[in-house]
Coordinates of C-alpha atoms in Angstrom, one line a residue:
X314 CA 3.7 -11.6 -17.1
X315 CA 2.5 -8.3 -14.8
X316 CA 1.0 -5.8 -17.7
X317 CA 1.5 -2.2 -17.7
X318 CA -0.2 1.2 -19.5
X319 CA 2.4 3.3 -21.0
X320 CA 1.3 7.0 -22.1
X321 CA 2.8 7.0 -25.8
X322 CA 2.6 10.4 -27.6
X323 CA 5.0 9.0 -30.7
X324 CA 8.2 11.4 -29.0
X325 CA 11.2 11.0 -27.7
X326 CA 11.0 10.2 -24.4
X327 CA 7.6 8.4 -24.4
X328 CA 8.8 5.4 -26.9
X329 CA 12.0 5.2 -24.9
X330 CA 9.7 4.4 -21.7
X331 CA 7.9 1.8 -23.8
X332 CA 11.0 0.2 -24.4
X333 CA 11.9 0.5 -20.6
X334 CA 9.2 -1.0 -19.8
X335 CA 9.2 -4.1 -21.7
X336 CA 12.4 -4.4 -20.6
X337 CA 11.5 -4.5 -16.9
X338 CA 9.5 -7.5 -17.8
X339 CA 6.1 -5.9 -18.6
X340 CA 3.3 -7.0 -21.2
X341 CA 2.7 -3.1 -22.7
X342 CA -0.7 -1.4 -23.3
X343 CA 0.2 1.6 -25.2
X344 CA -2.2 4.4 -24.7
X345 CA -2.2 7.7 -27.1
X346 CA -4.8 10.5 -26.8
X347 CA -6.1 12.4 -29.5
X348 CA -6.9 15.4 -27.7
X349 CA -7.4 18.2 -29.9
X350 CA -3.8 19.1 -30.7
X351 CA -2.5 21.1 -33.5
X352 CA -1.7 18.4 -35.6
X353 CA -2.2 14.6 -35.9
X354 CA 1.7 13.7 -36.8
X355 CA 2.3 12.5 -33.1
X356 CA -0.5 10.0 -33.0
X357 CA 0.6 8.5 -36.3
X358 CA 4.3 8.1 -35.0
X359 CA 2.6 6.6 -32.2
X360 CA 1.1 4.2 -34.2
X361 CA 4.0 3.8 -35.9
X362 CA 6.0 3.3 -32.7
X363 CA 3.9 0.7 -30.6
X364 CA 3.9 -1.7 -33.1
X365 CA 7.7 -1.7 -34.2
X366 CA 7.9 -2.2 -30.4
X367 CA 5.5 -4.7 -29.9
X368 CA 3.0 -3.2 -27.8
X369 CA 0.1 -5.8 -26.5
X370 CA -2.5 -3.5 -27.5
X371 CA -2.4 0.5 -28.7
X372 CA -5.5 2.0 -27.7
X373 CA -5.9 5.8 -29.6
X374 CA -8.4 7.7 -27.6
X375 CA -10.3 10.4 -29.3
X376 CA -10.6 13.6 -26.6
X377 CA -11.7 16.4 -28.6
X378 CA -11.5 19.0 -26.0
X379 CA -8.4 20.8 -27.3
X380 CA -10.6 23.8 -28.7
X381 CA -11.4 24.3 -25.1
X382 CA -8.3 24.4 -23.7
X383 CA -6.1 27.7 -23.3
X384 CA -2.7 26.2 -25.0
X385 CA -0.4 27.3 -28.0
X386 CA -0.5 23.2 -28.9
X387 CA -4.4 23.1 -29.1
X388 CA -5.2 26.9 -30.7
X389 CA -3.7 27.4 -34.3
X390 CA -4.6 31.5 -33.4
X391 CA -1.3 31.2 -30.4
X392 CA 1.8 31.1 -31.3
X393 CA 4.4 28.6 -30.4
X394 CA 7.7 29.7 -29.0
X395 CA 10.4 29.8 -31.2
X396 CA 14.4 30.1 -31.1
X397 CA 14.3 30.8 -27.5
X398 CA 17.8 30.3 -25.8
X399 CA 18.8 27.3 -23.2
X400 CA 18.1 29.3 -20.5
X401 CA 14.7 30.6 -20.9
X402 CA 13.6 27.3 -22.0
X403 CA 12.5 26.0 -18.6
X404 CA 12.8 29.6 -16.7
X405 CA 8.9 29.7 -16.7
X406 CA 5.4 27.7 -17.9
X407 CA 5.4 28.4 -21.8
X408 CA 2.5 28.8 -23.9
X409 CA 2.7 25.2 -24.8
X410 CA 1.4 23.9 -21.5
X411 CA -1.5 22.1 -21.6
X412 CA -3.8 22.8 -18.5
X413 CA -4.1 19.8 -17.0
X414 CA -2.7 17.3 -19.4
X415 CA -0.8 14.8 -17.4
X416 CA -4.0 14.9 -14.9
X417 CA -6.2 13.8 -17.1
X418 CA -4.1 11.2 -18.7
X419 CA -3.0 9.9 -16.1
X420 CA -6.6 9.1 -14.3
X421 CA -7.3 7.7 -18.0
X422 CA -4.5 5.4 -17.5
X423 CA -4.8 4.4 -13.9
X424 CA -8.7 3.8 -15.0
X425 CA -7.3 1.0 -17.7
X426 CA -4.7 -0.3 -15.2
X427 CA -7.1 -1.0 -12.8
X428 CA -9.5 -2.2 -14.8
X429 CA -6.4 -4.7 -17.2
X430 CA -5.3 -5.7 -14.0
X431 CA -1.9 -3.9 -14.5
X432 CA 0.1 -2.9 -11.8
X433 CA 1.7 0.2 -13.1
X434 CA 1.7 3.5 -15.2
X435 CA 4.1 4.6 -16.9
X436 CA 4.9 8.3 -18.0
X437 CA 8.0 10.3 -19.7
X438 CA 7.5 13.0 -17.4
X439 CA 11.2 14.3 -16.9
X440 CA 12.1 17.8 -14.8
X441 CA 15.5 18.1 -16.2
X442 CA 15.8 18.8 -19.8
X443 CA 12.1 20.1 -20.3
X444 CA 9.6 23.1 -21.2
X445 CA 9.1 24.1 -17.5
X446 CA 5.8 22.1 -16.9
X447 CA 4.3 21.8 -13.6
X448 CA 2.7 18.3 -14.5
X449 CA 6.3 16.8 -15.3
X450 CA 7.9 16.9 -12.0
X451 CA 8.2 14.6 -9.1
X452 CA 6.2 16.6 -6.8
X453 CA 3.2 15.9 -9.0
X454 CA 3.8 12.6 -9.3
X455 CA 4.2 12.0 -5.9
X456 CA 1.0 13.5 -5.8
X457 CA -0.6 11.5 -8.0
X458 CA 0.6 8.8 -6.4
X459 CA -0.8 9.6 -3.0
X460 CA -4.3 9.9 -4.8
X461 CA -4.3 6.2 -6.7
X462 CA -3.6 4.9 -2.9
X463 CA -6.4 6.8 -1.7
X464 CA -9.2 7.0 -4.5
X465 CA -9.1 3.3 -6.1
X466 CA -10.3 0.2 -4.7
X467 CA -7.1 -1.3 -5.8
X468 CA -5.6 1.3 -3.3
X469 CA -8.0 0.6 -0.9
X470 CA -6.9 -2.6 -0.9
X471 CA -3.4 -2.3 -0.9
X472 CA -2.0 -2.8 -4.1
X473 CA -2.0 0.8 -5.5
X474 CA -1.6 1.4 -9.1
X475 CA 2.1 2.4 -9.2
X476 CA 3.2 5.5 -11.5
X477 CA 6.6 5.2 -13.3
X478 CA 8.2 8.1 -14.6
X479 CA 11.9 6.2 -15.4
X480 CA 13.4 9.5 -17.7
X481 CA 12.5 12.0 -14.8
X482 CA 16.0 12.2 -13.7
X483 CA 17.5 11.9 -16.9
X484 CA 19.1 14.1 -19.8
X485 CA 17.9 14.3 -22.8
X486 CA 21.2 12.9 -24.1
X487 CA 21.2 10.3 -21.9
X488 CA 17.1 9.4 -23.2
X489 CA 18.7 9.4 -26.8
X490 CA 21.4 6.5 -25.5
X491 CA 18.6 4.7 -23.9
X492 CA 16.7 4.7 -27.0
X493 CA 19.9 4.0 -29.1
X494 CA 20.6 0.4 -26.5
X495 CA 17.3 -0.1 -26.6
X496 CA 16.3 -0.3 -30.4
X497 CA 13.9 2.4 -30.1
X498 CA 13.1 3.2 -33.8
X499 CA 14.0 7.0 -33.5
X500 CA 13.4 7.6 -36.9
X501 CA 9.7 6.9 -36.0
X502 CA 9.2 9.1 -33.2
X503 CA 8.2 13.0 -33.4
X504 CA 8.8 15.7 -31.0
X505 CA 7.8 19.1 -32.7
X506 CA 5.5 21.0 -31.5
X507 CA 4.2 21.4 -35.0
X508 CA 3.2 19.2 -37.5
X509 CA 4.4 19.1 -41.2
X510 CA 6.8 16.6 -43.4
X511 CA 9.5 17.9 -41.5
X512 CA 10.3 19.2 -37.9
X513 CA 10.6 22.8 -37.7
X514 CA 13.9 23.1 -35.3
X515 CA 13.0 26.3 -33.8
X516 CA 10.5 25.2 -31.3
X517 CA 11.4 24.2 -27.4
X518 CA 10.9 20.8 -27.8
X519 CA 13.2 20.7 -31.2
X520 CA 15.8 22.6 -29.5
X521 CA 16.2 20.1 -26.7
X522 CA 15.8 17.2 -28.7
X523 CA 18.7 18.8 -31.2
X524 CA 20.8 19.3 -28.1
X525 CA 20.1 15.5 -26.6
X526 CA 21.3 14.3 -30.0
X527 CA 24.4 16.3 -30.3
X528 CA 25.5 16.1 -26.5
X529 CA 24.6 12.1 -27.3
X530 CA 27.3 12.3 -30.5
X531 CA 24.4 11.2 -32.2
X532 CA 22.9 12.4 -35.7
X533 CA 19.3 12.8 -35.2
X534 CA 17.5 10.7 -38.5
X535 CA 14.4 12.9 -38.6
X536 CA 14.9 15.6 -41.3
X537 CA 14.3 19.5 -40.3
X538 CA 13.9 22.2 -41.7
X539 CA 16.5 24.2 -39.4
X540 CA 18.7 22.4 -37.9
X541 CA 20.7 24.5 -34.9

């Protein structure tokens, strides 16, 4: 069985990749960063996640550089958007961007890949219903790409680490019917931006997680504490 490293942040769209790909046949290393973010909530569901899903191995990496880094998700003194309308979600690069993120996860990954023997990396990168990040779209990924074939012996050698980003085309009502055929446990995933017994509702990644649900004619089973 050909193995693969899956970027799992406990969300959404990351646990529906999982699911993807151990559907495509893979034997799934789950990797989850614990980079400094505003709360822990995320790494839990991804705990939580990878083993309902039966993930080979979950490795939880401990990064603690978010007090460096110049993001509304890493610095409890910025604010995270709230209530913002459809259309200026995505319109620009929000506060919440992380500078760098997907980089550095990514080399983290392709690092274990190579190093596993896996032949592919998996991320829930998706350019359609998202916060306007310049590290979720195809042109970095083809990017990316173009650096694994150039900068790793495996590369080198022509069997480049491949980078799979199957929910980049999608809606975020067609992730929730994904998830729903694919058994994904949604009531173990988390998607706010903030951390708490409930999720807030009013942040970006609430909204479009709301919407995907509702356009899905799905009732979302995490509890908020607004729901729109």
């Amino acid at each position: 069985m050909s193995k693969a490293v899956v970027l799992l942040s406990g969300g959404l769209d990351s646990s529906t990749v999982l699911a993807m790909a151990k559907e495509r046949g893979h034997e799934v290393i789950a990797l989850t960063f614990d980079y400094g973010q505003r709360h822990d909530k995320e790494v839990e569901c991804a705990r939580a996640v990878a083993e309902a899903l039966g993930a080979s191995e979950h490795i939880v990496m401990s990064m603690p550089i978010g007090h460096l880094l110049d993001s509304s998700l890493t610095r409890a003194d910025r604010e995270v958007p709230e209530g913002r309308s459809r259309s200026e979600i995505g319109a620009g690069v929000p506060s919440t961007y992380v500078p760098s993120r997907n980089i550095i996860f990514l080399s983290v990954a392709a690092s274990i890949a190579e190093s596993v023997g896996a032949e592919a990396v998996f991320i829930a990168a998706n350019a359609v219903d998202f916060s306007g990040y310049p590290d979720c779209t195809p042109e970095f990924l083809y990017a990316f790409q173009r650096v694994l074939e150039s900068g790793t012996k495996a590369g080198k050698e022509g069997r480049p680490i491949r980078v799979e980003a199957p929910v980049m085309d999608m809606t975020k009502a067609g992730i929730v019917r994904e998830a729903l055929r694919l058994g994904v446990p949604l009531g173990l995933t988390w998607s706010c931006y903030k951390g708490g017994e409930k999720a807030c509702g009013r942040c970006d990644s609430c909204l479009l997680r709301l919407e995907g649900f509702g356009q899905a004619g799905v009732r979302d089973p995490l509890e908020y504490e607004v729901r729109q």
